[in-house]
mmCIF file of C-alpha atoms in Angstrom:
data_model
loop_
_atom_site.group_PDB
_atom_site.id
_atom_site.type_symbol
_atom_site.label_atom_id
_atom_site.label_comp_id
_atom_site.label_asym_id
_atom_site.label_seq_id
_atom_site.Cartn_x
_atom_site.Cartn_y
_atom_site.Cartn_z
ATOM 1 C CA MET A 18 -5.219 12.657 -21.109
ATOM 2 C CA ASN A 19 -5.790 10.346 -17.640
ATOM 3 C CA ASP A 20 -8.643 11.492 -15.387
ATOM 4 C CA PHE A 21 -6.285 11.063 -12.608
ATOM 5 C CA ASP A 22 -3.474 13.836 -13.662
ATOM 6 C CA ASP A 23 -4.943 16.533 -12.438
ATOM 7 C CA LEU A 24 -3.808 14.318 -8.681
ATOM 8 C CA LYS A 25 -0.870 13.609 -10.161
ATOM 9 C CA GLY A 26 0.051 17.697 -10.663
ATOM 10 C CA SER A 27 -0.917 17.587 -7.164
ATOM 11 C CA ILE A 28 1.952 15.583 -5.779
ATOM 12 C CA ARG A 29 5.359 16.951 -4.983
ATOM 13 C CA THR A 30 8.473 15.905 -6.349
ATOM 14 C CA VAL A 31 11.981 16.291 -3.747
ATOM 15 C CA PRO A 32 15.019 14.811 -4.750
ATOM 16 C CA ASP A 33 17.567 13.075 -3.314
ATOM 17 C CA TYR A 34 15.232 12.416 -0.589
ATOM 18 C CA PRO A 35 16.195 10.453 1.338
ATOM 19 C CA VAL A 36 18.858 9.532 0.086
ATOM 20 C CA GLU A 37 21.082 10.515 -3.257
ATOM 21 C CA GLY A 38 19.378 9.719 -6.424
ATOM 22 C CA VAL A 39 15.955 9.120 -4.961
ATOM 23 C CA GLN A 40 13.538 11.137 -6.533
ATOM 24 C CA PHE A 41 10.175 11.297 -3.967
ATOM 25 C CA ARG A 42 6.783 11.454 -4.242
ATOM 26 C CA ASP A 43 5.215 13.220 -1.884
ATOM 27 C CA ILE A 44 1.296 12.445 -1.533
ATOM 28 C CA THR A 45 1.477 14.929 1.332
ATOM 29 C CA THR A 46 0.474 17.401 -1.384
ATOM 30 C CA LEU A 47 -1.972 15.766 -2.499
ATOM 31 C CA LEU A 48 -3.380 15.203 0.787
ATOM 32 C CA GLN A 49 -3.894 18.735 1.820
ATOM 33 C CA ASN A 50 -6.795 19.207 -1.250
ATOM 34 C CA PRO A 51 -9.600 17.964 -0.344
ATOM 35 C CA LYS A 52 -11.141 17.625 -3.644
ATOM 36 C CA HIS A 53 -7.941 15.678 -4.545
ATOM 37 C CA PHE A 54 -8.004 13.488 -1.426
ATOM 38 C CA LYS A 55 -11.222 12.529 -2.455
ATOM 39 C CA LYS A 56 -11.262 11.678 -5.622
ATOM 40 C CA MET A 57 -7.808 9.615 -4.737
ATOM 41 C CA ILE A 58 -10.727 7.736 -2.345
ATOM 42 C CA ASP A 59 -13.474 7.545 -5.245
ATOM 43 C CA GLY A 60 -10.633 5.932 -7.470
ATOM 44 C CA MET A 61 -9.487 3.635 -5.234
ATOM 45 C CA THR A 62 -12.741 2.522 -4.371
ATOM 46 C CA VAL A 63 -14.304 2.285 -7.964
ATOM 47 C CA GLN A 64 -11.123 0.364 -8.708
ATOM 48 C CA TRP A 65 -12.231 -2.472 -5.834
ATOM 49 C CA ALA A 66 -15.891 -2.539 -5.303
ATOM 50 C CA GLY A 67 -17.120 -5.574 -6.804
ATOM 51 C CA GLU A 68 -13.580 -7.860 -5.456
ATOM 52 C CA ASN A 69 -14.537 -10.204 -2.493
ATOM 53 C CA ILE A 70 -12.224 -8.883 -0.184
ATOM 54 C CA ASP A 71 -12.752 -9.593 3.782
ATOM 55 C CA ALA A 72 -9.671 -7.396 4.978
ATOM 56 C CA ILE A 73 -7.419 -4.386 3.507
ATOM 57 C CA LEU A 74 -3.957 -5.027 4.958
ATOM 58 C CA SER A 75 -1.592 -1.470 4.858
ATOM 59 C CA ILE A 76 1.883 -0.552 4.807
ATOM 60 C CA GLU A 77 2.951 1.712 7.666
ATOM 61 C CA SER A 78 2.754 4.887 7.547
ATOM 62 C CA ARG A 79 1.638 6.153 4.339
ATOM 63 C CA GLY A 80 -0.574 3.565 3.161
ATOM 64 C CA PHE A 81 -3.127 3.800 6.157
ATOM 65 C CA ILE A 82 -4.127 7.291 4.846
ATOM 66 C CA MET A 83 -5.835 5.784 1.759
ATOM 67 C CA ALA A 84 -6.653 2.007 3.256
ATOM 68 C CA GLY A 85 -8.690 3.607 6.537
ATOM 69 C CA ALA A 86 -11.050 5.176 3.973
ATOM 70 C CA LEU A 87 -11.164 2.149 1.601
ATOM 71 C CA ALA A 88 -11.822 -0.304 3.884
ATOM 72 C CA TYR A 89 -14.523 1.907 5.496
ATOM 73 C CA ASN A 90 -16.028 2.643 1.709
ATOM 74 C CA LEU A 91 -15.759 -1.220 0.774
ATOM 75 C CA ASN A 92 -16.904 -2.053 4.439
ATOM 76 C CA THR A 93 -14.084 -4.036 5.667
ATOM 77 C CA ALA A 94 -11.468 -4.717 7.766
ATOM 78 C CA PHE A 95 -8.119 -2.535 7.931
ATOM 79 C CA ILE A 96 -5.147 -4.736 9.208
ATOM 80 C CA PRO A 97 -1.909 -2.438 9.887
ATOM 81 C CA LEU A 98 1.153 -3.855 9.071
ATOM 82 C CA ARG A 99 3.552 -2.247 11.344
ATOM 83 C CA LYS A 100 7.508 -1.281 12.406
ATOM 84 C CA PRO A 101 9.422 -2.796 15.020
ATOM 85 C CA ALA A 102 7.900 -2.603 17.858
ATOM 86 C CA LYS A 103 4.899 -0.375 17.170
ATOM 87 C CA LEU A 104 2.671 -3.276 17.862
ATOM 88 C CA PRO A 105 1.163 -4.162 20.986
ATOM 89 C CA TRP A 106 0.393 -7.943 21.310
ATOM 90 C CA GLN A 107 2.088 -11.139 19.873
ATOM 91 C CA THR A 108 3.030 -10.675 16.455
ATOM 92 C CA PHE A 109 4.677 -12.022 12.984
ATOM 93 C CA SER A 110 7.759 -10.283 11.884
ATOM 94 C CA VAL A 111 9.792 -9.945 8.463
ATOM 95 C CA SER A 112 12.932 -8.163 7.650
ATOM 96 C CA TYR A 113 13.084 -6.648 3.978
ATOM 97 C CA GLU A 114 15.364 -4.138 2.039
ATOM 98 C CA LEU A 115 14.034 -0.873 1.012
ATOM 99 C CA GLU A 116 15.737 0.981 -2.148
ATOM 100 C CA TYR A 117 17.896 3.142 0.457
ATOM 101 C CA GLY A 118 17.875 0.355 3.467
ATOM 102 C CA ALA A 119 17.099 -2.446 5.689
ATOM 103 C CA THR A 120 13.943 -2.581 7.958
ATOM 104 C CA ASP A 121 11.415 -5.382 9.710
ATOM 105 C CA MET A 122 7.567 -5.285 9.316
ATOM 106 C CA GLN A 123 5.052 -6.711 11.859
ATOM 107 C CA ILE A 124 1.634 -8.214 11.517
ATOM 108 C CA HIS A 125 -0.627 -9.280 14.790
ATOM 109 C CA GLN A 126 -0.487 -12.850 15.537
ATOM 110 C CA ASP A 127 -4.967 -12.989 15.138
ATOM 111 C CA ALA A 128 -4.844 -9.866 13.337
ATOM 112 C CA LEU A 129 -6.242 -12.593 10.283
ATOM 113 C CA ASP A 130 -8.341 -14.509 12.419
ATOM 114 C CA GLY A 131 -11.998 -14.741 10.227
ATOM 115 C CA HIS A 132 -10.098 -13.124 6.999
ATOM 116 C CA LYS A 133 -9.637 -14.941 3.922
ATOM 117 C CA ASN A 134 -9.504 -13.013 0.899
ATOM 118 C CA LEU A 135 -6.826 -9.942 1.893
ATOM 119 C CA LEU A 136 -6.207 -6.682 -0.338
ATOM 120 C CA ILE A 137 -2.931 -5.127 0.079
ATOM 121 C CA ILE A 138 -2.676 -1.488 -0.146
ATOM 122 C CA ASP A 139 0.408 1.212 0.093
ATOM 123 C CA ASP A 140 0.662 4.667 -1.409
ATOM 124 C CA LEU A 141 3.398 3.971 -3.783
ATOM 125 C CA LEU A 142 4.633 1.345 -5.944
ATOM 126 C CA ALA A 143 8.884 1.333 -6.514
ATOM 127 C CA THR A 144 10.491 -2.022 -6.600
ATOM 128 C CA GLY A 145 8.184 -4.128 -5.169
ATOM 129 C CA GLY A 146 10.258 -5.087 -1.975
ATOM 130 C CA THR A 147 7.381 -3.559 0.990
ATOM 131 C CA VAL A 148 4.492 -5.890 -0.331
ATOM 132 C CA ILE A 149 6.952 -9.155 -0.879
ATOM 133 C CA ALA A 150 7.715 -8.231 2.780
ATOM 134 C CA ALA A 151 4.219 -8.529 3.135
ATOM 135 C CA LEU A 152 3.425 -11.038 1.148
ATOM 136 C CA GLU A 153 5.673 -12.634 3.544
ATOM 137 C CA LEU A 154 4.331 -12.046 6.411
ATOM 138 C CA ILE A 155 0.684 -13.473 4.883
ATOM 139 C CA LYS A 156 2.324 -16.258 4.400
ATOM 140 C CA LYS A 157 2.691 -17.027 8.055
ATOM 141 C CA PHE A 158 -1.545 -17.503 8.169
ATOM 142 C CA ASP A 159 -3.000 -20.478 7.150
ATOM 143 C CA LYS A 160 -5.423 -20.416 3.583
ATOM 144 C CA LYS A 161 -4.881 -16.810 2.924
ATOM 145 C CA GLU A 162 -5.864 -15.660 -0.296
ATOM 146 C CA ILE A 163 -4.255 -12.602 -1.866
ATOM 147 C CA VAL A 164 -7.471 -10.701 -4.070
ATOM 148 C CA GLY A 165 -4.522 -7.601 -5.068
ATOM 149 C CA ALA A 166 -2.838 -4.674 -4.281
ATOM 150 C CA GLY A 167 -3.323 -1.106 -4.491
ATOM 151 C CA PHE A 168 -1.650 2.078 -5.009
ATOM 152 C CA VAL A 169 -1.487 5.565 -5.300
ATOM 153 C CA VAL A 170 1.205 6.308 -7.316
ATOM 154 C CA ASN A 171 3.713 3.511 -9.811
ATOM 155 C CA LEU A 172 6.882 3.842 -11.005
ATOM 156 C CA PRO A 173 7.188 1.533 -13.804
ATOM 157 C CA ASP A 174 10.770 1.873 -13.995
ATOM 158 C CA LEU A 175 11.522 0.580 -10.590
ATOM 159 C CA GLY A 176 10.147 -2.699 -11.559
ATOM 160 C CA GLY A 177 7.584 -3.257 -9.110
ATOM 161 C CA ILE A 178 4.592 -3.902 -11.204
ATOM 162 C CA ASN A 179 6.317 -6.247 -13.070
ATOM 163 C CA LYS A 180 7.706 -8.222 -9.896
ATOM 164 C CA LEU A 181 4.264 -8.265 -8.521
ATOM 165 C CA GLU A 182 2.616 -9.847 -11.901
ATOM 166 C CA ASN A 183 5.432 -12.461 -11.487
ATOM 167 C CA LEU A 184 4.515 -14.020 -8.392
ATOM 168 C CA GLY A 185 0.122 -13.636 -9.407
ATOM 169 C CA VAL A 186 -0.599 -10.251 -7.568
ATOM 170 C CA LYS A 187 -3.216 -8.197 -9.511
ATOM 171 C CA SER A 188 -1.822 -4.698 -9.121
ATOM 172 C CA LYS A 189 -3.935 -1.710 -9.953
ATOM 173 C CA PHE A 190 -2.658 2.097 -9.292
ATOM 174 C CA LEU A 191 -4.127 5.563 -10.367
ATOM 175 C CA LEU A 192 -1.119 6.958 -11.573
ATOM 176 C CA GLU A 193 2.274 6.578 -13.068
ATOM 177 C CA PHE A 194 5.888 8.609 -12.612
#
């Protein structure tokens, strides 16, 4: 039994959302339970404690939920990676494919000033496309190191974990489906 099986049991599966054939793992049901939310944040904090992290970058929007709390616990900066037209200052942008569409990701051009060692946080790892887009965005800055990428859920059958491993990105997650 995994230490986080109770968290897994609290995640709702929504079939055929947002398109037919996708089994959407909805973490909002986990977030509604304060005990589970705390256990999720504490578990992710333990995973990354002791690492040299200057900033946590997180992907809109569910990743923000755990990344803000994790940044607080690890005493690091929090940097949002946003959808187009959500950031008010000058941005860098990359386009990328999702398993069910395409979009862009943006970051303020000055967001990583003073931050070198970066951790990427998102709620779920599927194909890895979103994290790979984040890595491409980070390449627009000079001399940044990726400490790793953290997730609540990994969907290993979709291959994202292997893609990140092949790119040399250390990845950690609490549970798998």
